[in-house]
Amino acid sequence: QVRLVESGGGLVQPGGSLRLSCAASGSIVSINIMAWYRQAPGKERELVAAITAGGSTNFADSVKGRFTISGDKARNAVYLQMNALKPEDTAVYYCNALVRTWRTYKDTDCWGQGTQVTVSS
């Protein structure tokens, strides 16, 4: 059983910053990819940013230059630093990880419960 716990969401004014954190725990052999997705009301869930175990990163065009993603392998954690936030960044942000577990020794797609980010004046 793998659990992803997110923190750091909240209400921020346009132009402000927030830092999201996500930590994975459980029967983990390794984590290949950790990512952040978001889902706004009435819209589909979309990839925001991802980071591989090797440190390669990928960002949605809408957040390039404003968001950064980083990981801490020792803590099985991933962070999303969000700067210059816009009202259109308002969404529930979900942590995602591709985790190899001791139980199956297969890669399993795991999700956190989500954290609300609201950008509004």
mmCIF file with all atom_site columns, C-alpha atoms in Angstrom:
data_model
loop_
_atom_site.group_PDB
_atom_site.id
_atom_site.type_symbol
_atom_site.label_atom_id
_atom_site.label_alt_id
_atom_site.label_comp_id
_atom_site.label_asym_id
_atom_site.label_entity_id
_atom_site.label_seq_id
_atom_site.pdbx_PDB_ins_code
_atom_site.Cartn_x
_atom_site.Cartn_y
_atom_site.Cartn_z
_atom_site.occupancy
_atom_site.B_iso_or_equiv
_atom_site.pdbx_formal_charge
_atom_site.auth_seq_id
_atom_site.auth_comp_id
_atom_site.auth_asym_id
_atom_site.auth_atom_id
_atom_site.pdbx_PDB_model_num
ATOM 1   C CA . GLN A 1 1   ? 0.000   0.000  0.000   1.00 0.00 ? 1   GLN A CA 1
ATOM 2   C CA . VAL A 1 2   ? 1.381   3.378  -1.034  1.00 0.00 ? 2   VAL A CA 1
ATOM 3   C CA . ARG A 1 3   ? 0.077   6.676  0.250   1.00 0.00 ? 3   ARG A CA 1
ATOM 4   C CA . LEU A 1 4   ? 0.679   10.140 -1.215  1.00 0.00 ? 4   LEU A CA 1
ATOM 5   C CA . VAL A 1 5   ? 0.020   13.102 1.061   1.00 0.00 ? 5   VAL A CA 1
ATOM 6   C CA . GLU A 1 6   ? -0.080  16.631 -0.333  1.00 0.00 ? 6   GLU A CA 1
ATOM 7   C CA . SER A 1 7   ? 0.162   19.925 1.503   1.00 0.00 ? 7   SER A CA 1
ATOM 8   C CA . GLY A 1 8   ? 0.638   23.605 0.779   1.00 0.00 ? 8   GLY A CA 1
ATOM 9   C CA . GLY A 1 9   ? -2.522  24.617 -1.035  1.00 0.00 ? 9   GLY A CA 1
ATOM 10  C CA . GLY A 1 10  ? -4.550  27.675 -0.146  1.00 0.00 ? 10  GLY A CA 1
ATOM 11  C CA . LEU A 1 11  ? -5.793  31.083 -1.207  1.00 0.00 ? 11  LEU A CA 1
ATOM 12  C CA . VAL A 1 12  ? -3.356  33.517 -2.796  1.00 0.00 ? 12  VAL A CA 1
ATOM 13  C CA . GLN A 1 13  ? -3.678  36.791 -4.666  1.00 0.00 ? 13  GLN A CA 1
ATOM 14  C CA . PRO A 1 14  ? -2.783  37.061 -8.351  1.00 0.00 ? 14  PRO A CA 1
ATOM 15  C CA . GLY A 1 15  ? 0.960   37.417 -8.728  1.00 0.00 ? 15  GLY A CA 1
ATOM 16  C CA . GLY A 1 16  ? 1.595   35.554 -5.500  1.00 0.00 ? 16  GLY A CA 1
ATOM 17  C CA . SER A 1 17  ? 3.403   32.300 -4.814  1.00 0.00 ? 17  SER A CA 1
ATOM 18  C CA . LEU A 1 18  ? 2.653   28.934 -3.253  1.00 0.00 ? 18  LEU A CA 1
ATOM 19  C CA . ARG A 1 19  ? 4.714   25.820 -2.689  1.00 0.00 ? 19  ARG A CA 1
ATOM 20  C CA . LEU A 1 20  ? 3.049   22.414 -2.820  1.00 0.00 ? 20  LEU A CA 1
ATOM 21  C CA . SER A 1 21  ? 4.609   19.389 -1.193  1.00 0.00 ? 21  SER A CA 1
ATOM 22  C CA . CYS A 1 22  ? 3.896   15.701 -1.636  1.00 0.00 ? 22  CYS A CA 1
ATOM 23  C CA . ALA A 1 23  ? 5.413   12.797 0.249   1.00 0.00 ? 23  ALA A CA 1
ATOM 24  C CA . ALA A 1 24  ? 5.009   9.141  -0.601  1.00 0.00 ? 24  ALA A CA 1
ATOM 25  C CA . SER A 1 25  ? 5.062   6.454  2.052   1.00 0.00 ? 25  SER A CA 1
ATOM 26  C CA . GLY A 1 26  ? 4.515   2.731  2.213   1.00 0.00 ? 26  GLY A CA 1
ATOM 27  C CA . SER A 1 27  ? 6.014   -0.361 0.663   1.00 0.00 ? 27  SER A CA 1
ATOM 28  C CA . ILE A 1 28  ? 8.163   1.427  -1.906  1.00 0.00 ? 28  ILE A CA 1
ATOM 29  C CA . VAL A 1 29  ? 10.995  -0.082 -3.902  1.00 0.00 ? 29  VAL A CA 1
ATOM 30  C CA . SER A 1 30  ? 11.516  2.902  -6.137  1.00 0.00 ? 30  SER A CA 1
ATOM 31  C CA . ILE A 1 31  ? 9.711   5.836  -7.705  1.00 0.00 ? 31  ILE A CA 1
ATOM 32  C CA . ASN A 1 32  ? 10.251  6.385  -11.407 1.00 0.00 ? 32  ASN A CA 1
ATOM 33  C CA . ILE A 1 33  ? 8.259   9.558  -11.959 1.00 0.00 ? 33  ILE A CA 1
ATOM 34  C CA . MET A 1 34  ? 6.540   12.069 -9.695  1.00 0.00 ? 34  MET A CA 1
ATOM 35  C CA . ALA A 1 35  ? 4.194   14.647 -11.106 1.00 0.00 ? 35  ALA A CA 1
ATOM 36  C CA . TRP A 1 36  ? 1.581   17.251 -10.362 1.00 0.00 ? 36  TRP A CA 1
ATOM 37  C CA . TYR A 1 37  ? -1.756  17.355 -12.145 1.00 0.00 ? 37  TYR A CA 1
ATOM 38  C CA . ARG A 1 38  ? -4.591  19.806 -11.701 1.00 0.00 ? 38  ARG A CA 1
ATOM 39  C CA . GLN A 1 39  ? -8.296  19.846 -12.359 1.00 0.00 ? 39  GLN A CA 1
ATOM 40  C CA . ALA A 1 40  ? -10.387 22.983 -12.531 1.00 0.00 ? 40  ALA A CA 1
ATOM 41  C CA . PRO A 1 41  ? -14.203 22.890 -12.239 1.00 0.00 ? 41  PRO A CA 1
ATOM 42  C CA . GLY A 1 42  ? -15.733 21.634 -15.464 1.00 0.00 ? 42  GLY A CA 1
ATOM 43  C CA . LYS A 1 43  ? -12.377 20.775 -17.003 1.00 0.00 ? 43  LYS A CA 1
ATOM 44  C CA . GLU A 1 44  ? -10.380 17.619 -17.464 1.00 0.00 ? 44  GLU A CA 1
ATOM 45  C CA . ARG A 1 45  ? -7.411  16.800 -15.274 1.00 0.00 ? 45  ARG A CA 1
ATOM 46  C CA . GLU A 1 46  ? -4.205  18.024 -16.885 1.00 0.00 ? 46  GLU A CA 1
ATOM 47  C CA . LEU A 1 47  ? -0.502  17.500 -16.321 1.00 0.00 ? 47  LEU A CA 1
ATOM 48  C CA . VAL A 1 48  ? 1.192   20.506 -14.760 1.00 0.00 ? 48  VAL A CA 1
ATOM 49  C CA . ALA A 1 49  ? 4.742   19.266 -14.249 1.00 0.00 ? 49  ALA A CA 1
ATOM 50  C CA . ALA A 1 50  ? 6.665   16.031 -13.893 1.00 0.00 ? 50  ALA A CA 1
ATOM 51  C CA . ILE A 1 51  ? 10.111  14.939 -12.797 1.00 0.00 ? 51  ILE A CA 1
ATOM 52  C CA . THR A 1 52  ? 11.818  11.626 -13.423 1.00 0.00 ? 52  THR A CA 1
ATOM 53  C CA . ALA A 1 53  ? 14.122  9.731  -11.091 1.00 0.00 ? 53  ALA A CA 1
ATOM 54  C CA . GLY A 1 54  ? 16.978  10.992 -13.233 1.00 0.00 ? 54  GLY A CA 1
ATOM 55  C CA . GLY A 1 55  ? 15.951  14.596 -12.752 1.00 0.00 ? 55  GLY A CA 1
ATOM 56  C CA . SER A 1 56  ? 14.426  15.329 -16.155 1.00 0.00 ? 56  SER A CA 1
ATOM 57  C CA . THR A 1 57  ? 11.473  17.685 -15.976 1.00 0.00 ? 57  THR A CA 1
ATOM 58  C CA . ASN A 1 58  ? 8.479   18.475 -18.125 1.00 0.00 ? 58  ASN A CA 1
ATOM 59  C CA . PHE A 1 59  ? 6.013   21.347 -17.825 1.00 0.00 ? 59  PHE A CA 1
ATOM 60  C CA . ALA A 1 60  ? 2.694   22.332 -19.313 1.00 0.00 ? 60  ALA A CA 1
ATOM 61  C CA . ASP A 1 61  ? 3.100   25.296 -21.659 1.00 0.00 ? 61  ASP A CA 1
ATOM 62  C CA . SER A 1 62  ? 0.767   27.343 -19.483 1.00 0.00 ? 62  SER A CA 1
ATOM 63  C CA . VAL A 1 63  ? 3.124   27.194 -16.475 1.00 0.00 ? 63  VAL A CA 1
ATOM 64  C CA . LYS A 1 64  ? 6.553   27.309 -18.110 1.00 0.00 ? 64  LYS A CA 1
ATOM 65  C CA . GLY A 1 65  ? 8.700   30.032 -16.615 1.00 0.00 ? 65  GLY A CA 1
ATOM 66  C CA . ARG A 1 66  ? 6.427   30.357 -13.572 1.00 0.00 ? 66  ARG A CA 1
ATOM 67  C CA . PHE A 1 67  ? 6.444   26.913 -11.936 1.00 0.00 ? 67  PHE A CA 1
ATOM 68  C CA . THR A 1 68  ? 9.362   24.718 -10.955 1.00 0.00 ? 68  THR A CA 1
ATOM 69  C CA . ILE A 1 69  ? 9.329   21.088 -9.825  1.00 0.00 ? 69  ILE A CA 1
ATOM 70  C CA . SER A 1 70  ? 11.909  19.417 -7.642  1.00 0.00 ? 70  SER A CA 1
ATOM 71  C CA . GLY A 1 71  ? 12.279  16.086 -5.917  1.00 0.00 ? 71  GLY A CA 1
ATOM 72  C CA . ASP A 1 72  ? 13.871  14.615 -2.807  1.00 0.00 ? 72  ASP A CA 1
ATOM 73  C CA . LYS A 1 73  ? 14.641  10.943 -3.336  1.00 0.00 ? 73  LYS A CA 1
ATOM 74  C CA . ALA A 1 74  ? 15.592  10.365 0.295   1.00 0.00 ? 74  ALA A CA 1
ATOM 75  C CA . ARG A 1 75  ? 12.144  11.525 1.394   1.00 0.00 ? 75  ARG A CA 1
ATOM 76  C CA . ASN A 1 76  ? 10.215  10.165 -1.608  1.00 0.00 ? 76  ASN A CA 1
ATOM 77  C CA . ALA A 1 77  ? 8.936   13.694 -1.991  1.00 0.00 ? 77  ALA A CA 1
ATOM 78  C CA . VAL A 1 78  ? 8.158   16.130 -4.758  1.00 0.00 ? 78  VAL A CA 1
ATOM 79  C CA . TYR A 1 79  ? 7.627   19.872 -4.596  1.00 0.00 ? 79  TYR A CA 1
ATOM 80  C CA . LEU A 1 80  ? 5.935   22.355 -6.888  1.00 0.00 ? 80  LEU A CA 1
ATOM 81  C CA . GLN A 1 81  ? 6.988   25.979 -6.541  1.00 0.00 ? 81  GLN A CA 1
ATOM 82  C CA . MET A 1 82  ? 4.347   28.178 -8.138  1.00 0.00 ? 82  MET A CA 1
ATOM 83  C CA . ASN A 1 83  ? 5.181   31.821 -8.812  1.00 0.00 ? 83  ASN A CA 1
ATOM 84  C CA . ALA A 1 84  ? 3.350   34.613 -10.600 1.00 0.00 ? 84  ALA A CA 1
ATOM 85  C CA . LEU A 1 85  ? 0.070   32.807 -10.001 1.00 0.00 ? 85  LEU A CA 1
ATOM 86  C CA . LYS A 1 86  ? -2.925  33.663 -12.155 1.00 0.00 ? 86  LYS A CA 1
ATOM 87  C CA . PRO A 1 87  ? -6.649  33.157 -11.545 1.00 0.00 ? 87  PRO A CA 1
ATOM 88  C CA . GLU A 1 88  ? -6.609  30.487 -14.250 1.00 0.00 ? 88  GLU A CA 1
ATOM 89  C CA . ASP A 1 89  ? -4.245  28.442 -12.065 1.00 0.00 ? 89  ASP A CA 1
ATOM 90  C CA . THR A 1 90  ? -7.148  27.876 -9.680  1.00 0.00 ? 90  THR A CA 1
ATOM 91  C CA . ALA A 1 91  ? -7.760  24.141 -9.413  1.00 0.00 ? 91  ALA A CA 1
ATOM 92  C CA . VAL A 1 92  ? -7.398  21.086 -7.248  1.00 0.00 ? 92  VAL A CA 1
ATOM 93  C CA . TYR A 1 93  ? -3.799  19.958 -7.547  1.00 0.00 ? 93  TYR A CA 1
ATOM 94  C CA . TYR A 1 94  ? -3.056  16.246 -7.362  1.00 0.00 ? 94  TYR A CA 1
ATOM 95  C CA . CYS A 1 95  ? 0.236   14.525 -6.700  1.00 0.00 ? 95  CYS A CA 1
ATOM 96  C CA . ASN A 1 96  ? 0.956   11.491 -8.865  1.00 0.00 ? 96  ASN A CA 1
ATOM 97  C CA . ALA A 1 97  ? 3.722   8.935  -8.681  1.00 0.00 ? 97  ALA A CA 1
ATOM 98  C CA . LEU A 1 98  ? 4.719   5.846  -10.632 1.00 0.00 ? 98  LEU A CA 1
ATOM 99  C CA . VAL A 1 99  ? 5.794   3.592  -7.789  1.00 0.00 ? 99  VAL A CA 1
ATOM 100 C CA . ARG A 1 100 ? 7.349   0.143  -7.771  1.00 0.00 ? 100 ARG A CA 1
ATOM 101 C CA . THR A 1 101 ? 6.123   -1.661 -4.676  1.00 0.00 ? 101 THR A CA 1
ATOM 102 C CA . TRP A 1 102 ? 7.597   -4.571 -2.750  1.00 0.00 ? 102 TRP A CA 1
ATOM 103 C CA . ARG A 1 103 ? 4.259   -6.395 -2.885  1.00 0.00 ? 103 ARG A CA 1
ATOM 104 C CA . THR A 1 104 ? 3.983   -6.679 -6.672  1.00 0.00 ? 104 THR A CA 1
ATOM 105 C CA . TYR A 1 105 ? 7.407   -5.465 -7.838  1.00 0.00 ? 105 TYR A CA 1
ATOM 106 C CA . LYS A 1 106 ? 5.505   -3.727 -10.609 1.00 0.00 ? 106 LYS A CA 1
ATOM 107 C CA . ASP A 1 107 ? 5.077   -0.026 -11.377 1.00 0.00 ? 107 ASP A CA 1
ATOM 108 C CA . THR A 1 108 ? 1.813   1.235  -9.908  1.00 0.00 ? 108 THR A CA 1
ATOM 109 C CA . ASP A 1 109 ? 0.144   4.554  -10.646 1.00 0.00 ? 109 ASP A CA 1
ATOM 110 C CA . CYS A 1 110 ? -0.611  6.283  -7.325  1.00 0.00 ? 110 CYS A CA 1
ATOM 111 C CA . TRP A 1 111 ? -2.559  9.457  -6.562  1.00 0.00 ? 111 TRP A CA 1
ATOM 112 C CA . GLY A 1 112 ? -2.888  11.827 -3.645  1.00 0.00 ? 112 GLY A CA 1
ATOM 113 C CA . GLN A 1 113 ? -6.179  13.171 -2.365  1.00 0.00 ? 113 GLN A CA 1
ATOM 114 C CA . GLY A 1 114 ? -5.670  16.618 -3.875  1.00 0.00 ? 114 GLY A CA 1
ATOM 115 C CA . THR A 1 115 ? -5.134  20.089 -2.472  1.00 0.00 ? 115 THR A CA 1
ATOM 116 C CA . GLN A 1 116 ? -7.088  23.197 -3.441  1.00 0.00 ? 116 GLN A CA 1
ATOM 117 C CA . VAL A 1 117 ? -5.269  26.180 -4.899  1.00 0.00 ? 117 VAL A CA 1
ATOM 118 C CA . THR A 1 118 ? -7.336  29.334 -5.334  1.00 0.00 ? 118 THR A CA 1
ATOM 119 C CA . VAL A 1 119 ? -5.917  32.450 -6.967  1.00 0.00 ? 119 VAL A CA 1
ATOM 120 C CA . SER A 1 120 ? -8.184  35.399 -6.372  1.00 0.00 ? 120 SER A CA 1
ATOM 121 C CA . SER A 1 121 ? -8.113  38.999 -5.211  1.00 0.00 ? 121 SER A CA 1
#
